[in-house]
mmCIF file of C-alpha atoms in Angstrom:
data_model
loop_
_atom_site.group_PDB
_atom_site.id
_atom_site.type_symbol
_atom_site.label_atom_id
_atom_site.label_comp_id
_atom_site.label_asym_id
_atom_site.label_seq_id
_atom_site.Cartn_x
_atom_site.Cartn_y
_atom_site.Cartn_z
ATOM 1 C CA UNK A 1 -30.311 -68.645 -141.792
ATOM 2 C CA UNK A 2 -31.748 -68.080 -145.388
ATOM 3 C CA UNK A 3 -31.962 -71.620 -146.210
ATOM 4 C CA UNK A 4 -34.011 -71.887 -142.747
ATOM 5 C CA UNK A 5 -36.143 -69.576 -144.062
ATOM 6 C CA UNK A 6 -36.373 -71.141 -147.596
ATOM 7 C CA UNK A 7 -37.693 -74.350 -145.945
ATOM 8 C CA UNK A 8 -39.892 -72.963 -143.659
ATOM 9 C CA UNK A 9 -42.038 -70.996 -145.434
ATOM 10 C CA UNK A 10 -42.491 -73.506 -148.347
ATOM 11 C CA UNK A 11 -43.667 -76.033 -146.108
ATOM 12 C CA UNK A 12 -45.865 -73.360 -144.128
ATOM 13 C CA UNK A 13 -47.147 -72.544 -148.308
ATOM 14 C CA UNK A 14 -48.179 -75.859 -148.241
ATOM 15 C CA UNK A 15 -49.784 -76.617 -144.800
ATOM 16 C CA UNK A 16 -51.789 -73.339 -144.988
ATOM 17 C CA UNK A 17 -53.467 -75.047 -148.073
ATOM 18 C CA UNK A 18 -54.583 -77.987 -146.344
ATOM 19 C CA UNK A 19 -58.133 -78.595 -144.802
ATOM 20 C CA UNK A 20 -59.862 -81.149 -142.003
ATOM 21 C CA UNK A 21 -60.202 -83.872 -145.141
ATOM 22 C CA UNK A 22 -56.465 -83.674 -145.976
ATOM 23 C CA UNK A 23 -55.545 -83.468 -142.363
ATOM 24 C CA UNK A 24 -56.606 -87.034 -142.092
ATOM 25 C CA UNK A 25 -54.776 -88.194 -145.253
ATOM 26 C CA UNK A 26 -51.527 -90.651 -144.598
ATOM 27 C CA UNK A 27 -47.749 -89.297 -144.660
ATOM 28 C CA UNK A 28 -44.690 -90.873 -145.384
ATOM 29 C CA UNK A 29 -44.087 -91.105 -141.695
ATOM 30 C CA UNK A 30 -45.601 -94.782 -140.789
ATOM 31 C CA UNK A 31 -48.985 -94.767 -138.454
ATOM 32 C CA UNK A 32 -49.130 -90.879 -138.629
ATOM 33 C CA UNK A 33 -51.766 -88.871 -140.927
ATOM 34 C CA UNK A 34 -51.120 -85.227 -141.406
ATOM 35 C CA UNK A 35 -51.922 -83.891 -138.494
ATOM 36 C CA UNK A 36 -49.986 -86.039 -136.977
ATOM 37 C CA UNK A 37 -46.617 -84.691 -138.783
ATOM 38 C CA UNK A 38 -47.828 -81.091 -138.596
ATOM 39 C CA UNK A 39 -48.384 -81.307 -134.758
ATOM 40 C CA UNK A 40 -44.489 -83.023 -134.796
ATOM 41 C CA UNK A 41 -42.983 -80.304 -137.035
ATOM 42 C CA UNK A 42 -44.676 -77.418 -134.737
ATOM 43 C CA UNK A 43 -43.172 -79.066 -131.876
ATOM 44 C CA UNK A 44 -40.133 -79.127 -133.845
ATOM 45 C CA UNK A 45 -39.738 -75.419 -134.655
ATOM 46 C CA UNK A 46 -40.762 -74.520 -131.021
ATOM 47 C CA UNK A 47 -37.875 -76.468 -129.897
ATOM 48 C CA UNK A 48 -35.656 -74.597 -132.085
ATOM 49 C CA UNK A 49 -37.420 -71.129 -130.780
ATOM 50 C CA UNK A 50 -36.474 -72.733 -127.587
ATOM 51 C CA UNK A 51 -32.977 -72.930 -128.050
ATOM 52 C CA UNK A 52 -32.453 -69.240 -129.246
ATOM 53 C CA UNK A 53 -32.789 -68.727 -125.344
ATOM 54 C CA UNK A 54 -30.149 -71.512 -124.094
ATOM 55 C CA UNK A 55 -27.503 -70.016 -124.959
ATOM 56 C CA UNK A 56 -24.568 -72.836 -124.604
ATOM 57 C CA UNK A 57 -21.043 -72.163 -123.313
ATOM 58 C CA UNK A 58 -17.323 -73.078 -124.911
ATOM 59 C CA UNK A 59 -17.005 -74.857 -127.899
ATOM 60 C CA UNK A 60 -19.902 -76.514 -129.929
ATOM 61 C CA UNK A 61 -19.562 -80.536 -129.190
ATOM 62 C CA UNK A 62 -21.989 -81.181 -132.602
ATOM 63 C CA UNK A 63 -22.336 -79.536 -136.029
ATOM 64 C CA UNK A 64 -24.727 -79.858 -138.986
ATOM 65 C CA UNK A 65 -23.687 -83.608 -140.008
ATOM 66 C CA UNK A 66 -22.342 -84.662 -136.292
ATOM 67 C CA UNK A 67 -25.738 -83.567 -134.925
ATOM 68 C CA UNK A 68 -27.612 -86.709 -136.939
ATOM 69 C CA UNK A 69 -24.974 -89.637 -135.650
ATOM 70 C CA UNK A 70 -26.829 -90.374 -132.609
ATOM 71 C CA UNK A 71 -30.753 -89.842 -134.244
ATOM 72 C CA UNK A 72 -32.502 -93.059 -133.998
ATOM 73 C CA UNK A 73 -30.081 -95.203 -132.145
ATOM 74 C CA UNK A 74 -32.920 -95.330 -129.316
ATOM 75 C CA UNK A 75 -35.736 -97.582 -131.069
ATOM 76 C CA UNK A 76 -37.558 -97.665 -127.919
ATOM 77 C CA UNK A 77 -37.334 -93.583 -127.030
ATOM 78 C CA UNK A 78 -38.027 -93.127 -130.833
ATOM 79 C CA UNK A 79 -41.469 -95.165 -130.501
ATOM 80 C CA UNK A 80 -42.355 -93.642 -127.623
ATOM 81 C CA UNK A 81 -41.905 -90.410 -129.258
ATOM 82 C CA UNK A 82 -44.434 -91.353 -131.880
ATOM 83 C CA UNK A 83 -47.305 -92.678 -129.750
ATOM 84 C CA UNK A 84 -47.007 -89.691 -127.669
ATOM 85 C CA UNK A 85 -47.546 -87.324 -131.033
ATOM 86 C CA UNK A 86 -50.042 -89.459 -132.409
ATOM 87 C CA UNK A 87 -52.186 -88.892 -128.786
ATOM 88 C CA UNK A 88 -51.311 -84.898 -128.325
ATOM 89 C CA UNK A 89 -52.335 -84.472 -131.733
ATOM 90 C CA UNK A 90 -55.997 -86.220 -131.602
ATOM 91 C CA UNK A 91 -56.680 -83.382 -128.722
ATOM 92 C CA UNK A 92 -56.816 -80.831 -131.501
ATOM 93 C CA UNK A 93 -58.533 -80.069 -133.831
ATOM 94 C CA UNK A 94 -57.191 -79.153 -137.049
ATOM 95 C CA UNK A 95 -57.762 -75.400 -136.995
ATOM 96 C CA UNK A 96 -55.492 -75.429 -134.228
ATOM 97 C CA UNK A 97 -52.784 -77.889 -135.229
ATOM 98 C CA UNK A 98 -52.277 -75.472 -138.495
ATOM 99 C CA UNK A 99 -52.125 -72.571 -136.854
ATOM 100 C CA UNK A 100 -49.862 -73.630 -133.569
ATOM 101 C CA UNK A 101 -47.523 -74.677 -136.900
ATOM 102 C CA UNK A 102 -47.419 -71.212 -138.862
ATOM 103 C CA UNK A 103 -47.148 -69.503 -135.700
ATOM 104 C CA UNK A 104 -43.916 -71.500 -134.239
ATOM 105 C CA UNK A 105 -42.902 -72.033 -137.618
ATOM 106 C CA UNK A 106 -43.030 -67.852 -138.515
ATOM 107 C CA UNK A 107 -41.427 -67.108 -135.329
ATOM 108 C CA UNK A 108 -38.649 -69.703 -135.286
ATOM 109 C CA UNK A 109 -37.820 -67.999 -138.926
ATOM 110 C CA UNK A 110 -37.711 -64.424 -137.258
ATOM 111 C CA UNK A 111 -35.976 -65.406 -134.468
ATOM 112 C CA UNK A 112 -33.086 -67.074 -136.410
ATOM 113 C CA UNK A 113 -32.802 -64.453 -138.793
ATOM 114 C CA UNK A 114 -31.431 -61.798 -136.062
ATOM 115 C CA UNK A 115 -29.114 -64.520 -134.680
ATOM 116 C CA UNK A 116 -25.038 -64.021 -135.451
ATOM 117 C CA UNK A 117 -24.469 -67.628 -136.917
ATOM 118 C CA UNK A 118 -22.189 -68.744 -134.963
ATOM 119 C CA UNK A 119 -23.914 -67.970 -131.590
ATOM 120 C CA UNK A 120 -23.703 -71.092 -129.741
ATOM 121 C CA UNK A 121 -27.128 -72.395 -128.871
ATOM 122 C CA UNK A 122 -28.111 -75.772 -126.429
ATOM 123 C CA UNK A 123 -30.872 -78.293 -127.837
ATOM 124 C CA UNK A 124 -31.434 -82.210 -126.909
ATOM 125 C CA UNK A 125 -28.285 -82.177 -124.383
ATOM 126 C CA UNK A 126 -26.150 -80.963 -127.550
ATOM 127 C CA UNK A 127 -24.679 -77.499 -127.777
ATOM 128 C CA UNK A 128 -24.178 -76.121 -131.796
ATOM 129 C CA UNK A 129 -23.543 -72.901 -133.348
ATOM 130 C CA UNK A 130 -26.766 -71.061 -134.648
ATOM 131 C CA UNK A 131 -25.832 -71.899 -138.198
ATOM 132 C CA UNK A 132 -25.832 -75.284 -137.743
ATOM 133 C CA UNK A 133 -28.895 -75.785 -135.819
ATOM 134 C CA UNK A 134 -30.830 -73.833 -138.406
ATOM 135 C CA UNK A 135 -29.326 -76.693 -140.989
ATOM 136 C CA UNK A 136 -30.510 -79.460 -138.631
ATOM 137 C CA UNK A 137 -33.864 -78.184 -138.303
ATOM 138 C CA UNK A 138 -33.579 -77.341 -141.895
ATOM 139 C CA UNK A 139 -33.076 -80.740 -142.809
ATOM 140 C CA UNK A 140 -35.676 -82.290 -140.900
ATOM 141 C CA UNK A 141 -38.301 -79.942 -142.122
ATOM 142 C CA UNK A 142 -37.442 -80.781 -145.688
ATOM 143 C CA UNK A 143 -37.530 -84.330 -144.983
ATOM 144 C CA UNK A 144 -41.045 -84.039 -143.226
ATOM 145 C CA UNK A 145 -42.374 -81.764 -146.067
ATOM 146 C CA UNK A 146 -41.651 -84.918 -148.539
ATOM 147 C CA UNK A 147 -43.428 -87.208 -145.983
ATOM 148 C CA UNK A 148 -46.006 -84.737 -145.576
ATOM 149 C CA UNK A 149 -47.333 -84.063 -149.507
ATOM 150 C CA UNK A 150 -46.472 -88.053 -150.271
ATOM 151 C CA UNK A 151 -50.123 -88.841 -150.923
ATOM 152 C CA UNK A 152 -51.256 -85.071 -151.491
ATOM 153 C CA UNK A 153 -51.483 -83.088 -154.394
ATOM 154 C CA UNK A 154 -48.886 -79.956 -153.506
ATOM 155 C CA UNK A 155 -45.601 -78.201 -153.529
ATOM 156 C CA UNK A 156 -42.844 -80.546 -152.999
ATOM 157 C CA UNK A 157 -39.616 -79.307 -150.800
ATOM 158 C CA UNK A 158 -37.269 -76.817 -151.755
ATOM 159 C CA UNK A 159 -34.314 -77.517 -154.213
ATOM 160 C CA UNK A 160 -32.351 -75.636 -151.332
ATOM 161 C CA UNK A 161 -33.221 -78.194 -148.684
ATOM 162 C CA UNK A 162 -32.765 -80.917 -151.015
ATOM 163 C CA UNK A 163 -29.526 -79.523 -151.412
ATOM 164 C CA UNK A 164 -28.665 -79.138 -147.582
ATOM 165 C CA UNK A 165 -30.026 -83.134 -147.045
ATOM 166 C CA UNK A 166 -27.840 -84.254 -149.796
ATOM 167 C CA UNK A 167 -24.862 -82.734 -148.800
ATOM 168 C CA UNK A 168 -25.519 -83.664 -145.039
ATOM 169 C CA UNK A 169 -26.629 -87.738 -146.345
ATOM 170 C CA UNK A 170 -23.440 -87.740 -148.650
ATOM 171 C CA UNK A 171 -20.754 -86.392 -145.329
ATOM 172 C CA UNK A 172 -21.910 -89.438 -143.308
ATOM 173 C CA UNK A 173 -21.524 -91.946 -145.623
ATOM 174 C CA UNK A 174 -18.491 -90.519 -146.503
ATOM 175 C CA UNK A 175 -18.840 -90.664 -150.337
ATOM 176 C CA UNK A 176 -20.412 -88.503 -153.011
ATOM 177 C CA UNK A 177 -23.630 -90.329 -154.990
ATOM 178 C CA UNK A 178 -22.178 -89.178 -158.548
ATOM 179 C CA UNK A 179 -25.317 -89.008 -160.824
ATOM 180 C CA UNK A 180 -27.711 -89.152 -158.447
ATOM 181 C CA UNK A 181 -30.543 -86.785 -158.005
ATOM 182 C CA UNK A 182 -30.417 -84.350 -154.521
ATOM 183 C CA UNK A 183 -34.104 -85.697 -154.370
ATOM 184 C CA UNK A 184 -33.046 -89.737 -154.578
ATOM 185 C CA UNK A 185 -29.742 -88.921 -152.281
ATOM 186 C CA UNK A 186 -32.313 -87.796 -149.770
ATOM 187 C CA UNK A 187 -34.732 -90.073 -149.800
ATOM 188 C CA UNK A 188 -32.426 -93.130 -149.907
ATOM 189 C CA UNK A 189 -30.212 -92.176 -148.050
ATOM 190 C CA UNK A 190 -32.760 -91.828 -144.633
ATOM 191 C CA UNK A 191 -34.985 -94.867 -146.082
ATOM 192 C CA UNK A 192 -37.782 -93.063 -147.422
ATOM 193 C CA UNK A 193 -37.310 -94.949 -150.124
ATOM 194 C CA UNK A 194 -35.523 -98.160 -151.829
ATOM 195 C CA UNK A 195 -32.801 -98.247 -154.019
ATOM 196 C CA UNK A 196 -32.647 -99.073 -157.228
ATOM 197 C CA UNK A 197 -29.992 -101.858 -158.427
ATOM 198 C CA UNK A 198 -27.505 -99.557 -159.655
ATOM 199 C CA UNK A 199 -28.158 -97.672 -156.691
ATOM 200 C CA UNK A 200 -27.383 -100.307 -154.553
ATOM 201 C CA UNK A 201 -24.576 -100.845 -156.369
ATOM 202 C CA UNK A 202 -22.926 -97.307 -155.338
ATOM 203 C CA UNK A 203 -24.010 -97.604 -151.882
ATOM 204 C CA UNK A 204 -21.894 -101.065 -151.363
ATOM 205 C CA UNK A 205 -20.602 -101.043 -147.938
ATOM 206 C CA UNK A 206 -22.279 -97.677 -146.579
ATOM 207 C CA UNK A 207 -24.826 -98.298 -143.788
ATOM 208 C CA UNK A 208 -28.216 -97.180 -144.788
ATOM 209 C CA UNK A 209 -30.166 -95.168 -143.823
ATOM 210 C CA UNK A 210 -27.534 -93.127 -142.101
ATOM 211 C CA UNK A 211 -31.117 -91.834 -139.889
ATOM 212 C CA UNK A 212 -34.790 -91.285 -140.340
#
């Protein structure tokens, strides 16, 4: 639940910063500007507000690396996905896409932080403990808050949700990236960015990105 927190409120450090002029600034997320990915990572923490309240029954069926085997095998859900954010975001303005953020983002924090970790929660048809869905959403928010400052001038993600990606992007490939950087491992590893020859080299026979 710390590292939830850890991520969280860096990124909310960050998008509290930002004003109307960086709000139309690209990401690393293709097509969307910044309020674009700010309106998707609100909707993001509400959904994991959302789930404090669905409580699931029996065993967990996915855990913090399980969860991301099925993310982006639907290309044509996925796109949908995005032209739907791109069009609920332009009915804001950007006042209100910060602020929906902090908010959800704030409570989402609080609400996982009174939360016995290994309550078992329901999100997306999936039932995990708490402690895993705070990784997931974890992840994804660190992720994000590299596609968010790509072309901006502020505080990159944490070294503890670096950590969390890495160790998450290294389970399902199924080998460690010796001499790598958490930062690379990351951004490789869900094809935020290329790899470099000798890269390449260590990743021979691994399917990448192992999801966006």
């Amino acid at each position: 639940m710390s590292l939830l927190a850890d991520v969280y409120l860096a990124l909310a450090g960050v998008v509290e910063r930002l004003d109307e002029h960086d709000g139309w600034s690209a990401t690393g997320c293709s097509g969307w500007a910044v309020r674009d990915l700010v309106h998707h990572m609100a909707d993001d923490a509400v959904r994991g507000l959302v789930a404090v309240h669905v409580p699931g029954s029996g065993e967990p069926d996915r855990d913090a690396v399980s969860y991301w085997r099925d993310w982006g095998s639907d290309a044509e859900k996925d796109d949908a996905m995005r032209r739907a954010t791109r069009a609920e975001a332009s009915l804001r303005g950007w006042t209100q896409l910060r602020e929906r953020h902090l908010e959800a983002a704030a409570a989402t924090v609080r609400a996982y932080d009174s939360l016995a970790p290994d309550a078992v929660l329901t999100t997306q048809g999936h039932t995990l403990t708490a402690a895993d869905l705070a990784s997931t959403l974890a992840v994804e928010a660190t992720l994000h808050h590299a596609d968010l400052v790509l072309h901006l001038e502020a505080a990159p993600p944490t070294g503890a949700g670096l950590a969390e990606v890495r160790r998450v992007v290294e389970s399902l490939l199924g080998r460690e990236l010796a001499g790598w950087t958490d930062e690379r491992v990351a951004l490789v590893g869900t094809g935020r960015a290329a790899p470099t020859d000798a890269e390449r080299s260590d990743l021979t026979g691994a399917r990448v990105p192992v999801f966006t």
